[in-house]
Every structure is written in structure tokens, then in C-alpha cells.
Tab-separated table of C-alpha atoms in Angstrom:
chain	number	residue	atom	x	y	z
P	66	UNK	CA	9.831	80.159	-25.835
P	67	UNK	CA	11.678	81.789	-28.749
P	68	UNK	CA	15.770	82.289	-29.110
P	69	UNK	CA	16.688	85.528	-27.985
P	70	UNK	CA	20.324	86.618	-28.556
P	71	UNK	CA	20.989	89.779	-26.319
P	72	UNK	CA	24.328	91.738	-27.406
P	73	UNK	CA	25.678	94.022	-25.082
P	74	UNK	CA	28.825	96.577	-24.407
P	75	UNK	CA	31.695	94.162	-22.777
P	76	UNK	CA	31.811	97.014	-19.969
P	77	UNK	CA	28.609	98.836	-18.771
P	78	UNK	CA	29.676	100.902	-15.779
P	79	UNK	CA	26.474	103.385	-13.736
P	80	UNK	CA	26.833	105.623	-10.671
P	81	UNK	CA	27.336	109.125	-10.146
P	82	UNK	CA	30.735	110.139	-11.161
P	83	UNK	CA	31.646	107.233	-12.999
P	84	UNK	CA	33.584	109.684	-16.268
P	85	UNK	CA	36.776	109.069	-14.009
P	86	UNK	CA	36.489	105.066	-14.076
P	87	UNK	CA	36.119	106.066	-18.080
P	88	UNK	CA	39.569	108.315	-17.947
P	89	UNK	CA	41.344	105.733	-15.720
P	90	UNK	CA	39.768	102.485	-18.374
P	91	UNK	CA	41.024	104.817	-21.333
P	92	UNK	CA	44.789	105.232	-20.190
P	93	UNK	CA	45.091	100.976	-19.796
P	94	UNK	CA	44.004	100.530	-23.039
P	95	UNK	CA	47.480	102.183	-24.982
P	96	UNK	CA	45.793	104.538	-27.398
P	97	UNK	CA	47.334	107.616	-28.246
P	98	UNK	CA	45.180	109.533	-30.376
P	99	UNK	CA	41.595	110.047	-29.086
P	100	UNK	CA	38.786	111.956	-31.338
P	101	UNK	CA	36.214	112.690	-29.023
P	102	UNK	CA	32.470	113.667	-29.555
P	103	UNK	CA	30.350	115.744	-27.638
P	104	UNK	CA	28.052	119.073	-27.325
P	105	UNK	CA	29.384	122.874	-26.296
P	106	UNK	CA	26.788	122.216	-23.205
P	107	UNK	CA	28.999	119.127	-21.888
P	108	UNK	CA	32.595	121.068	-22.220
P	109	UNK	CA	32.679	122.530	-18.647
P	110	UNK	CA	31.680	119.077	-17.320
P	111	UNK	CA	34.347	116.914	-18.664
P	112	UNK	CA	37.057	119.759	-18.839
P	113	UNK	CA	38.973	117.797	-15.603
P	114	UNK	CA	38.465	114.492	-17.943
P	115	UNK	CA	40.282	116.145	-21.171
P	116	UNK	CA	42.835	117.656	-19.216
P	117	UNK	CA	43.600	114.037	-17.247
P	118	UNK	CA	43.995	112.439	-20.817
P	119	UNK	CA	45.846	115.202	-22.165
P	120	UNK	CA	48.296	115.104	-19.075
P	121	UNK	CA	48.978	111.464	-19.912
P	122	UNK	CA	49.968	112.079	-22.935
P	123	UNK	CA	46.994	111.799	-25.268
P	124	UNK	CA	46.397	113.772	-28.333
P	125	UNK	CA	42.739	115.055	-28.411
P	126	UNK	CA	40.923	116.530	-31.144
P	127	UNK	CA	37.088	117.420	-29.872
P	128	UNK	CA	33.968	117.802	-32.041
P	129	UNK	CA	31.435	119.470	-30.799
P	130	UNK	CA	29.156	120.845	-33.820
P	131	UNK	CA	26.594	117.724	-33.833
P	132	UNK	CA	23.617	118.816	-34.743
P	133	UNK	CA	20.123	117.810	-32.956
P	134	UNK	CA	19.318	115.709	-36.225
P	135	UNK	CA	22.331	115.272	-37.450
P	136	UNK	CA	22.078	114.244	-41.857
P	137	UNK	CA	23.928	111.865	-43.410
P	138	UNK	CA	25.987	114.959	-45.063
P	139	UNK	CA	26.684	115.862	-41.547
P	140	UNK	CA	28.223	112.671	-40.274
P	141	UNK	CA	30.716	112.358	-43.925
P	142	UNK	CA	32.238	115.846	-42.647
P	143	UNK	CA	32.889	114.657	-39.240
P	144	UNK	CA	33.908	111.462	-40.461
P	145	UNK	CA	36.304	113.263	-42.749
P	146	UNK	CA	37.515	115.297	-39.718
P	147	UNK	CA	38.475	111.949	-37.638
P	148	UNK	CA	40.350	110.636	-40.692
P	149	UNK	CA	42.337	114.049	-40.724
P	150	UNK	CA	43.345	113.028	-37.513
P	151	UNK	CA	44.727	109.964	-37.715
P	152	UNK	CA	42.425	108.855	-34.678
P	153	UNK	CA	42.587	104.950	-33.253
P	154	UNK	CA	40.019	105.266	-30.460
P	155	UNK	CA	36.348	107.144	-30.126
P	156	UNK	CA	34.538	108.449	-27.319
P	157	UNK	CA	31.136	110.316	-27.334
P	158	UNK	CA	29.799	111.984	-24.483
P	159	UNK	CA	26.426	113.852	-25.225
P	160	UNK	CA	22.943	112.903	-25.933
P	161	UNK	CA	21.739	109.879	-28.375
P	162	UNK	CA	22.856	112.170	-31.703
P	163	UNK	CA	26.269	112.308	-30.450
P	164	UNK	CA	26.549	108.978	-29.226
P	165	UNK	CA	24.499	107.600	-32.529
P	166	UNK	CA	27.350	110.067	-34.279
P	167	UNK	CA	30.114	108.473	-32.144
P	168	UNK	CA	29.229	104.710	-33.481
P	169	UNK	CA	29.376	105.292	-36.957
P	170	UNK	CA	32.066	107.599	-36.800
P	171	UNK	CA	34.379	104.790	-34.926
P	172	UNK	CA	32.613	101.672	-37.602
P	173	UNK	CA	32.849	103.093	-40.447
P	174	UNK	CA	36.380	105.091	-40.184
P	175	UNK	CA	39.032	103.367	-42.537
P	176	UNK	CA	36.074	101.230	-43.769
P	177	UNK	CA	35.671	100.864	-47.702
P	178	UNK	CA	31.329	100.913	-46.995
P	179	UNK	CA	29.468	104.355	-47.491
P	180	UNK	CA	26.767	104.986	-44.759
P	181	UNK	CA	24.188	105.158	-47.163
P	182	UNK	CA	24.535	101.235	-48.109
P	183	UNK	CA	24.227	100.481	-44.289
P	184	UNK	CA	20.723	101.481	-43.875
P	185	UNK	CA	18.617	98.930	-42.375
P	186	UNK	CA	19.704	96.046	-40.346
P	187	UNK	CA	23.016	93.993	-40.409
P	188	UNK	CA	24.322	95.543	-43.338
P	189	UNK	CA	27.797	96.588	-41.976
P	190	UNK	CA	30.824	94.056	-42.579
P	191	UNK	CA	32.582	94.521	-39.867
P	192	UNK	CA	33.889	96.420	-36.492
P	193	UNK	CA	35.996	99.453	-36.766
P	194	UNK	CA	38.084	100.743	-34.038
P	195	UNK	CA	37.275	100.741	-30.179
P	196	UNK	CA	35.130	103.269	-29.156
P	197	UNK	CA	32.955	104.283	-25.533
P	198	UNK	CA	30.061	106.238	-25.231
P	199	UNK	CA	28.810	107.986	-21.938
P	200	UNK	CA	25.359	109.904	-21.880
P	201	UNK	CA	24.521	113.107	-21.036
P	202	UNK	CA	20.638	112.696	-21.445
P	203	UNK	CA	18.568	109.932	-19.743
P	204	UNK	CA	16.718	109.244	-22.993
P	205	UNK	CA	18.043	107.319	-25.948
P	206	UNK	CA	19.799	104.547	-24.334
P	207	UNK	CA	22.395	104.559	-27.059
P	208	UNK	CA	25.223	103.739	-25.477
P	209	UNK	CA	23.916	100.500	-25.054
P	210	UNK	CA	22.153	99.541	-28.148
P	211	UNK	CA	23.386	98.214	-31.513
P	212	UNK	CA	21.323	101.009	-33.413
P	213	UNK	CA	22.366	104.548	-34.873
P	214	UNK	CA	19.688	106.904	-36.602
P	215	UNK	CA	20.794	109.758	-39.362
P	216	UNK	CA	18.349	112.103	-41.240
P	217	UNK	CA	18.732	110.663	-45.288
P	218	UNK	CA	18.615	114.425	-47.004
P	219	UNK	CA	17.653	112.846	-49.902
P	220	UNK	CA	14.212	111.942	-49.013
P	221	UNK	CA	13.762	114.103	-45.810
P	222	UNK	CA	13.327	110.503	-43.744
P	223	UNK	CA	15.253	109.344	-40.415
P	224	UNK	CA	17.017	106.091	-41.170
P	225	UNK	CA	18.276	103.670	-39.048
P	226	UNK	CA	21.226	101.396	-39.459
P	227	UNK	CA	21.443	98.285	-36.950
P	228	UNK	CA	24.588	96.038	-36.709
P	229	UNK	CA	26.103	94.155	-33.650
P	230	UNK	CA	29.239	96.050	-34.682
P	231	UNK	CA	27.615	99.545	-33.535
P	232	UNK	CA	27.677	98.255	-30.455
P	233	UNK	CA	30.243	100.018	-27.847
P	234	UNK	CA	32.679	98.251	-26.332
P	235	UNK	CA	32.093	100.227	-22.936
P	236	UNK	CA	29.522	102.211	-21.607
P	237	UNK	CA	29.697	104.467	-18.899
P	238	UNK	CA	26.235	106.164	-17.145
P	239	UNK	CA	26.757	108.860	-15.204
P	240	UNK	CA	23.897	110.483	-14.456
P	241	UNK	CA	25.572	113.542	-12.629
P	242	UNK	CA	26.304	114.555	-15.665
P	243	UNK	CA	22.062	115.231	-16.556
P	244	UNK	CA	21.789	117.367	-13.674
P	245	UNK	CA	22.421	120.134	-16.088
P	246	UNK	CA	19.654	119.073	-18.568
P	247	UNK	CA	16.941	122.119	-18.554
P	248	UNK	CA	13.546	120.800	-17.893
P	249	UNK	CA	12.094	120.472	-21.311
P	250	UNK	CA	15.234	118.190	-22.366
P	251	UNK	CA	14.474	116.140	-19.523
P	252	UNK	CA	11.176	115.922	-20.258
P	253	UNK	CA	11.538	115.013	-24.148
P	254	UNK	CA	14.272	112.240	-23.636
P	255	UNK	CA	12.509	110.586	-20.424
P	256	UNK	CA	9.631	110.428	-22.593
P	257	UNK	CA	11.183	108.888	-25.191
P	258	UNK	CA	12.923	106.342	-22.970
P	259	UNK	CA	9.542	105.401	-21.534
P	260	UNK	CA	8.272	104.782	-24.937
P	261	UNK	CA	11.093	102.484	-25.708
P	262	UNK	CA	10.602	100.391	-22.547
P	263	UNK	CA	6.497	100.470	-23.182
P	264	UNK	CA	7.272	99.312	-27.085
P	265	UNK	CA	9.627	96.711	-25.869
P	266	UNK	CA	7.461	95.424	-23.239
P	267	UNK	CA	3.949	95.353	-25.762
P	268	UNK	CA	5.881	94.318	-28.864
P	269	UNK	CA	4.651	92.010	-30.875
P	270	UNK	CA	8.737	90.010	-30.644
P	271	UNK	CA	8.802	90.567	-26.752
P	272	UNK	CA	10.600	88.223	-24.671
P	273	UNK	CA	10.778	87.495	-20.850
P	274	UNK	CA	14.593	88.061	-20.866
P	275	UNK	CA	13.749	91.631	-22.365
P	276	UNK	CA	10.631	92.599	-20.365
P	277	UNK	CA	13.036	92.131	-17.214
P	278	UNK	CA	14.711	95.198	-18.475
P	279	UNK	CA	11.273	96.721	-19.872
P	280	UNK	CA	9.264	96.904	-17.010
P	281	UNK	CA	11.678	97.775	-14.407
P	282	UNK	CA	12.408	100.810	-16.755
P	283	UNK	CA	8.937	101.802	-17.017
P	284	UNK	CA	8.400	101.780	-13.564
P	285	UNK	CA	11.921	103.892	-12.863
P	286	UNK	CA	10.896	106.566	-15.542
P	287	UNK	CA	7.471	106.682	-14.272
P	288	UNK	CA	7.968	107.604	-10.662
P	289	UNK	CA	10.612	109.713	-11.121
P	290	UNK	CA	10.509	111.849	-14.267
P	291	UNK	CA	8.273	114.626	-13.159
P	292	UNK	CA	10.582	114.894	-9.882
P	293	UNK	CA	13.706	115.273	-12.290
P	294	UNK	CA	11.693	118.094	-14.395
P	295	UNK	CA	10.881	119.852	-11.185
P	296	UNK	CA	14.080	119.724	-9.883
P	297	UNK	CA	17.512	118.878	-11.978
P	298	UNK	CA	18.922	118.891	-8.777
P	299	UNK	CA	17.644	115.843	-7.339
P	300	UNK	CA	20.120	113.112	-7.670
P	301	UNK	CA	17.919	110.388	-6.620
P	302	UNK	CA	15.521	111.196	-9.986
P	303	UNK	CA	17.742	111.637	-11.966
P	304	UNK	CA	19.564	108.414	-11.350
P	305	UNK	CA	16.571	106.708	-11.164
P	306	UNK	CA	15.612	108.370	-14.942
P	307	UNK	CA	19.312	107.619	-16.050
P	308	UNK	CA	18.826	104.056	-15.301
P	309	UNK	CA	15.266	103.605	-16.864
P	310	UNK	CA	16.540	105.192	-19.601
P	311	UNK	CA	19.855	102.551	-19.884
P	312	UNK	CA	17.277	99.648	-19.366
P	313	UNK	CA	15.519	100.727	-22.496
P	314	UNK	CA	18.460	100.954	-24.367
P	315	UNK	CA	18.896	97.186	-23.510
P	316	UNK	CA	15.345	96.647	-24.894
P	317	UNK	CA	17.130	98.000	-28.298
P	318	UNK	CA	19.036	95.179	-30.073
P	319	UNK	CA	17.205	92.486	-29.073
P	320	UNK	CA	13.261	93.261	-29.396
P	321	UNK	CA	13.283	96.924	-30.593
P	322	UNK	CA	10.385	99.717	-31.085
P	323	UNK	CA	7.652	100.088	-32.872
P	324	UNK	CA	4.827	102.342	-34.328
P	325	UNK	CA	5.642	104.995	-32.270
P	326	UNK	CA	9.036	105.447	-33.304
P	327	UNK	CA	7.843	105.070	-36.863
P	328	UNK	CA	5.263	107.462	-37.117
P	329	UNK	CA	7.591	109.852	-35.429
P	330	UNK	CA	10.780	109.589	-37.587
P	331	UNK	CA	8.790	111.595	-40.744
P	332	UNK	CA	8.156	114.637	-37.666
P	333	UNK	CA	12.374	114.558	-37.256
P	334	UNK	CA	12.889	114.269	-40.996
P	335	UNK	CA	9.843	116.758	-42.214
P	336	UNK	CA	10.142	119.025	-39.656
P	337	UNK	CA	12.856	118.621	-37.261
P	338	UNK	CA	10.968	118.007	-34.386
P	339	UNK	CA	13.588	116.235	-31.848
P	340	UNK	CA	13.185	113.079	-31.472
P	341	UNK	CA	11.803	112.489	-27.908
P	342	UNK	CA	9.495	115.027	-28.626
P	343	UNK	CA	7.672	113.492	-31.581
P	344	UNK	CA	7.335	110.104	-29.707
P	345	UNK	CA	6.257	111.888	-26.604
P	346	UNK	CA	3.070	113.271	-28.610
P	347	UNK	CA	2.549	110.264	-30.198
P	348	UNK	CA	2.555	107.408	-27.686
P	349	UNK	CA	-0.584	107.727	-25.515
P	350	UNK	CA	-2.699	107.875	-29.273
P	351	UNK	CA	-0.088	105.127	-30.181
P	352	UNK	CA	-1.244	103.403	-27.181
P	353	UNK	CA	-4.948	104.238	-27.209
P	354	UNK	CA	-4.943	102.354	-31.018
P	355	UNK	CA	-2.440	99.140	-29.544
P	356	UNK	CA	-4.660	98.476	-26.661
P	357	UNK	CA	-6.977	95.969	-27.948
P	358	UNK	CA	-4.241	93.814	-29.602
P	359	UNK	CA	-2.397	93.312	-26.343
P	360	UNK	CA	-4.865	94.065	-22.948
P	361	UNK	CA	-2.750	91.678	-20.710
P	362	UNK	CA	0.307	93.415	-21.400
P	363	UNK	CA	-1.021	97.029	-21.458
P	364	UNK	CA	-2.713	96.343	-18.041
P	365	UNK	CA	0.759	95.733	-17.185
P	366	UNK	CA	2.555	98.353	-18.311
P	367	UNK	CA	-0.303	100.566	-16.294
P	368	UNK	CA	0.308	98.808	-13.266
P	369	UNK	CA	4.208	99.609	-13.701
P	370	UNK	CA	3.754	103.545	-13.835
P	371	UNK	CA	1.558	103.463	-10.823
P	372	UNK	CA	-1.828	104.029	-12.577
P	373	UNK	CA	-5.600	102.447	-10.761
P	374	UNK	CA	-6.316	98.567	-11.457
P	375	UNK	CA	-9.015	98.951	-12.911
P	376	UNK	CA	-12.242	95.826	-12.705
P	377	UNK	CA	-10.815	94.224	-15.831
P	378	UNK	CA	-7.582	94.413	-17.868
P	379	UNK	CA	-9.545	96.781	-20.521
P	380	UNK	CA	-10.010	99.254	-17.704
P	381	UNK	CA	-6.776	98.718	-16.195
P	382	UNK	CA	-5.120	99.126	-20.048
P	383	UNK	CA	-7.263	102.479	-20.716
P	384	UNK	CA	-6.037	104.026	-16.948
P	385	UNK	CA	-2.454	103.415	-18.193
P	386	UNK	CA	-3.505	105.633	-21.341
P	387	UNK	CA	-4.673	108.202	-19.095
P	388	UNK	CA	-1.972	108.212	-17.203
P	389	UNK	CA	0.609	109.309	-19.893
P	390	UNK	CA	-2.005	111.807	-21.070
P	391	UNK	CA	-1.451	113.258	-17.606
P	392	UNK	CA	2.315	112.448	-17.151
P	393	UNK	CA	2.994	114.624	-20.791
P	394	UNK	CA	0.809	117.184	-19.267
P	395	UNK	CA	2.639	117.196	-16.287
P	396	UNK	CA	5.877	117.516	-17.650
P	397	UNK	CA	5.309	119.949	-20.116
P	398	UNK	CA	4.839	117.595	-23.399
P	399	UNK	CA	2.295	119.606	-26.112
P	400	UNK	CA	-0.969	117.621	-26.745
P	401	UNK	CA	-1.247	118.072	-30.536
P	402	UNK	CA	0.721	118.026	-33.492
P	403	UNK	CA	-0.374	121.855	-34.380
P	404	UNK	CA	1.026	123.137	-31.527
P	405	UNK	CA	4.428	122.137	-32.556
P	406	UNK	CA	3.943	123.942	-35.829
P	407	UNK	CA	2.510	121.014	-37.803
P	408	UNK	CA	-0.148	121.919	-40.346
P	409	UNK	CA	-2.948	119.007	-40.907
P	410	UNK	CA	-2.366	119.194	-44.662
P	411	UNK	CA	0.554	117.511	-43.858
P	412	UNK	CA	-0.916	113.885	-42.663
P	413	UNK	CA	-1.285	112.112	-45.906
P	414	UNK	CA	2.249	112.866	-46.687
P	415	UNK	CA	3.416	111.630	-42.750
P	416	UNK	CA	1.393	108.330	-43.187
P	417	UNK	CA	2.927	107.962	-46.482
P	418	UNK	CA	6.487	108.238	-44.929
P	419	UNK	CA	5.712	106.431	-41.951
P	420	UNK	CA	4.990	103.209	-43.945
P	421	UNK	CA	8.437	103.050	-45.262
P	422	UNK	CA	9.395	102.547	-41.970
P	423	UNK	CA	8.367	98.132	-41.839
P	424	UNK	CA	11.370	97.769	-40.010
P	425	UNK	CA	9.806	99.138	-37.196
P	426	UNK	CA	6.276	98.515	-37.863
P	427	UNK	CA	6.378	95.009	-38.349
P	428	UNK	CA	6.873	94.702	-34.573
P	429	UNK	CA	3.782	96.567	-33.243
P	430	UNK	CA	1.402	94.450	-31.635
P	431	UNK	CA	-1.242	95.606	-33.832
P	432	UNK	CA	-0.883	96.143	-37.751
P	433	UNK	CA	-0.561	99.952	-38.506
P	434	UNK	CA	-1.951	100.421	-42.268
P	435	UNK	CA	-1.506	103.496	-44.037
P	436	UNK	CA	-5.571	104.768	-42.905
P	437	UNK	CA	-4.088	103.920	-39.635
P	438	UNK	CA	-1.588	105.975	-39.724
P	439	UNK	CA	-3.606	108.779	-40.982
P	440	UNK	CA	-6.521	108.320	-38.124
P	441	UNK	CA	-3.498	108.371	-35.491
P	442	UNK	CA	-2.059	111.751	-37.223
P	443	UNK	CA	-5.352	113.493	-37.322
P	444	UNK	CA	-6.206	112.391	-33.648
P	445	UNK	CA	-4.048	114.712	-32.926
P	446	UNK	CA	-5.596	117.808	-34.059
């Protein structure tokens, strides 16, 4: 069995109300100048929160203007904003852009490094000031991964930069706080956690320690995403969602995605798709193409969502394809790339993008050449 070195926040706290063991954890810690990061959505809901810290004595200045995808141009303003500030402690509360937002904003603050130099993995030199993130969506898992993406303007590409120091020091799930999501947001981010429990758990680096975390999210998501796009009102699914969705954010650091997430990053760059969108349209072709390199393991992941055992692990593997094809349906996910305003002319250029993404790629289960790439694309038309 190989090393495995799993990094996590010092202080992961879930349950339904949780943002007031954040408020009360803040106020021990002696900071006195808090920039905090989240969405105009997410105001109302942590109003009480802002107003406790204020009351104590803590200066507050909020951002809210984060962008779906936000660009490297975009984080130096709001980077330039903290530093106005004079802040000495972070918090994010939003979905993964604000939370991705909130990590380099609190690493790279008073740091002599430019964001563009950290692209890639372990490139920053060190960790910046304390920072929490708590989020709103159950999708990205960032506030309990090492990883931050940004859209690079200058070729039209998401990035990502990975670095144990992105790594929050506490993390705080609520998932009363996603009752609010509408129905397509839910939809899109429990998606795209699925697919980063799924890419975990097939990966061509997975590890027992990991698929612990994998499988039990793929299962959560599974059962209960459709219930949470029905109704945002039903606690129990959307708990269940906001904990798949933390689980897969554990899969992060350690074993990472794969070709999904790599074919999808030149859909947010290109065209600013969102995120869990482009990987929900992608994964059951991404799977379809997988399959053969890893049956055992796709059985598996079929067995986890609740799909039929099939006579052999082949069949079992191809009714766990099936089954997202019917989940994405289910939930509202579009079936092709033109529906979402994507012209086929477009693929050679995608495929073309999508290989400069070996950071990801190199962990698929199944080498992804650029024809590859193209065949997935166009499958989709």
C-alpha cells in the first residue's frame, strides 16, 4: 500500500446551525479586524452573525462582488481591498468561488508572491494569516481542500493552485444555510460533488484511506440530491448533500480529480459555463470512456448510488452510467454541450485546452489523448 499524507482544517465543525459555534470560535481567537467574503444572496442569513462580531467589538469590512468565475484580475482588486483594510483574519461564507477567493485572499495578503507564479501545485512559500471558510453550496468541498481555482485572462483557461497552506484552519458546514439554494444551484454543485467523490474513488492514485470518504459521499449525494432539488426545504437532504459534498472535499488534497474536471475547466474559461455545470454534462461520457480501465471500481461506484448489479462487473459498471444519465435528467442537468450554447466548431480548440490540464489528467484511470478528448466533446452533440 502506498503513503498517503491526508491534510486537513485543525477544526471541521457540521450540523445545522453551526455559523454561531463559528462567531463564538472567532471572538477566542483576539482578532480585531475581520475582512469577510461572501455573496449578496448569503447577507440576510448571517446578518445576526455580523452584528454578534460587530457587538464585540470587531471591525468588519464585507465583500460581496465575487464573481461566479472569478479572474485572476478579479482576486488582485479584492486582494487590494483587504490590504486597504489592514485585515489580520479571513472568513468566507458562500459557494466554492468565494471560499476558493477567501484562501488566496488570506495566503497571499502581505506576501511578496504574485498569484500568477502559484499556479500548479506546491508553489506557495508559506501560510498567511488565519482564515475559516463556511459553505453555502453543497458542492465544491472547498472549505476543506488545499486547492483554489481562478480563470487566467490571459489564456481564457481555469487554473488551479494547490498548497497545504490553502488549507483553512477551520471549517464550519452548515447546511441550513443551502436551504436557500434554488433548484438548479443545487443541482449543478451536487453534481459536481458527486463527480469529485466518483474521480476520487476510480482514480488512477486512489487509496483506501480516501475511498472511505469517496464512497460514503457517493452514496449520500446519490440518494438524496433529487429530494434536495424537489424540495430546498428538506433538512434531512440537504444535510445529507452537505455532507457528501464535505466528504469530497476530503477526497481533494490527497488523491484529487481527474478528466472530468479537466475537460470541463476550458467550458468555465471559454465560455463561462459554472463549474458544476460543465462537469455535470461531462461525467456520465467521462464515465462511459473510463469504464474499461477500472470495471471493479466502477461496479462499485454503481452499487453506491443504488443502481441494478448487474451479471458481471461490465454490466454492473454500464448500469452505474445509466444511472447518472438518469440522475442529470432528473435533476434538470442539459444532455449536450449545444444546449448550453456551445457550438461544435469549438471542440478542437476544447481538446486543445483540455490537454494543458496534466495535472489533472495524469490521474484518470485511463489515458485521455487529445482524439480522446475530441471523441468525448463531440459525444456530446
Amino acid at each position: 500500500m502506498r503513503t498517503i499524507t491526508l491534510q486537513q482544517p485543525q477544526k471541521i465543525v457540521f450540523g445545522s446551525g453551526c455559523i454561531e459555534t463559528l462567531v463564538e470560535d472567532y471572538l477566542k481567537l483576539g482578532f480585531q479586524r475581520l475582512f469577510l467574503l461572501t455573496a449578496p444572496p448569503i447577507r440576510p442569513l448571517i446578518a445576526d452573525s455580523i452584528e454578534k462580531l460587530q457587538g464585540a467589538g470587531i471591525e468588519i469590512e464585507v465583500f460581496d462582488n465575487i464573481l461566479a468565475e472569478p479572474t485572476v484580475n478579479d482576486f488582485k482588486g479584492i486582494l487590494a481591498k483587504a490590504e486597504a483594510f489592514r485585515t489580520d483574519s479571513v472568513i468566507g461564507i458562500g459557494g466554492g468561488s468565494v471560499l476558493d477567493i477567501t484562501k488566496l485572499v488570506a495566503t497571499l495578503l502581505y506576501s511578496d508572491q504574485q498569484v500568477e507564479d502559484c499556479f500548479g501545485t506546491g508553489f506557495i512559500k508559506k501560510k498567511g494569516l488565519w482564515f475559516a471558510c463556511l459553505p453555502t453550496t453543497a458542492g465544491t468541498g472547498s472549505e476543506v481542500s488545499p486547492n483554489a481555482i481562478l480563470l487566467d485572462e490571459r489564456d481564457k483557461l481555469k487554473k488551479g493552485i494547490v498548497s497545504p497552506f490553502l488549507m483553512a484552519d477551520a471549517a464550519y458546514a452548515d447546511p441550513q444555510l443551502t436551504l436557500t439554494v434554488p433548484a438548479k444551484v443545487t443541482a449543478d454543485t451536487g453534481m459536481d460533488a458527486l463527480t469529485h467523490c466518483i474521480e476520487a474513488y476510480t482514480n488512477k492514485f486512489a487509496h483506501p484511506m480516501v475511498d472511505l470518504y469517496a464512497r460514503q459521499g457517493i452514496e449520500l449525494i446519490a440518494h438524496n440530491l433529487l429530494r434536495a432539488v424537489k424540495d430546498g426545504n428538506d433538512i434531512e437532504a440537504r444535510e445529507a448533500c452537505a455532507l457528501g459534498s464535505l466528504y469530497g472535499g476530503l477526497c481533494l488534497g490527497p488523491v484529487n480529480t481527474a478528466a472530468v474536471h479537466a475537460l470541463s475547466y476550458p467550458l468555465g474559461g471559454e465560455y463561462h459555463i459554472p463549474h458544476g455545470l460543465s462537469n455535470a454534462i461531462l461525467l456520465p461520457s467521462v464515465m462511459k470512456f473510463n469504464r474499461p480501465a477500472n470495471l471493479r471500481k466502477y461496479a462499485e461506484v454503481a452499487i453506491a448510488m443504488g443502481a441494478e448489479k448487474g451479471k458481471s462487473d461490465d454490466e454492473t459498471a454500464q448500469n452505474g452510467v445509466d444511472f447518472i444519465y438518469q440522475l442529470s435528467a432528473a435533476v434538470g442537468i442539459p444532455s449536450k454541450l449545444s444546449d448550453i450554447g456551445i457550438p461544435q466548431s469549438a471542440v478542437p480548440h476544447l481538446a486543445k485546452a483540455a490537454m494543458e490540464v496534466q495535472r489533472l489528467l495524469k490521474n484518470n484511470p485511463r489515458e485521455v489523448t487529445e482524439q480522446d478528448a475530441i471523441e468525448i466533446y463531440n459525444s456530446l452533440y
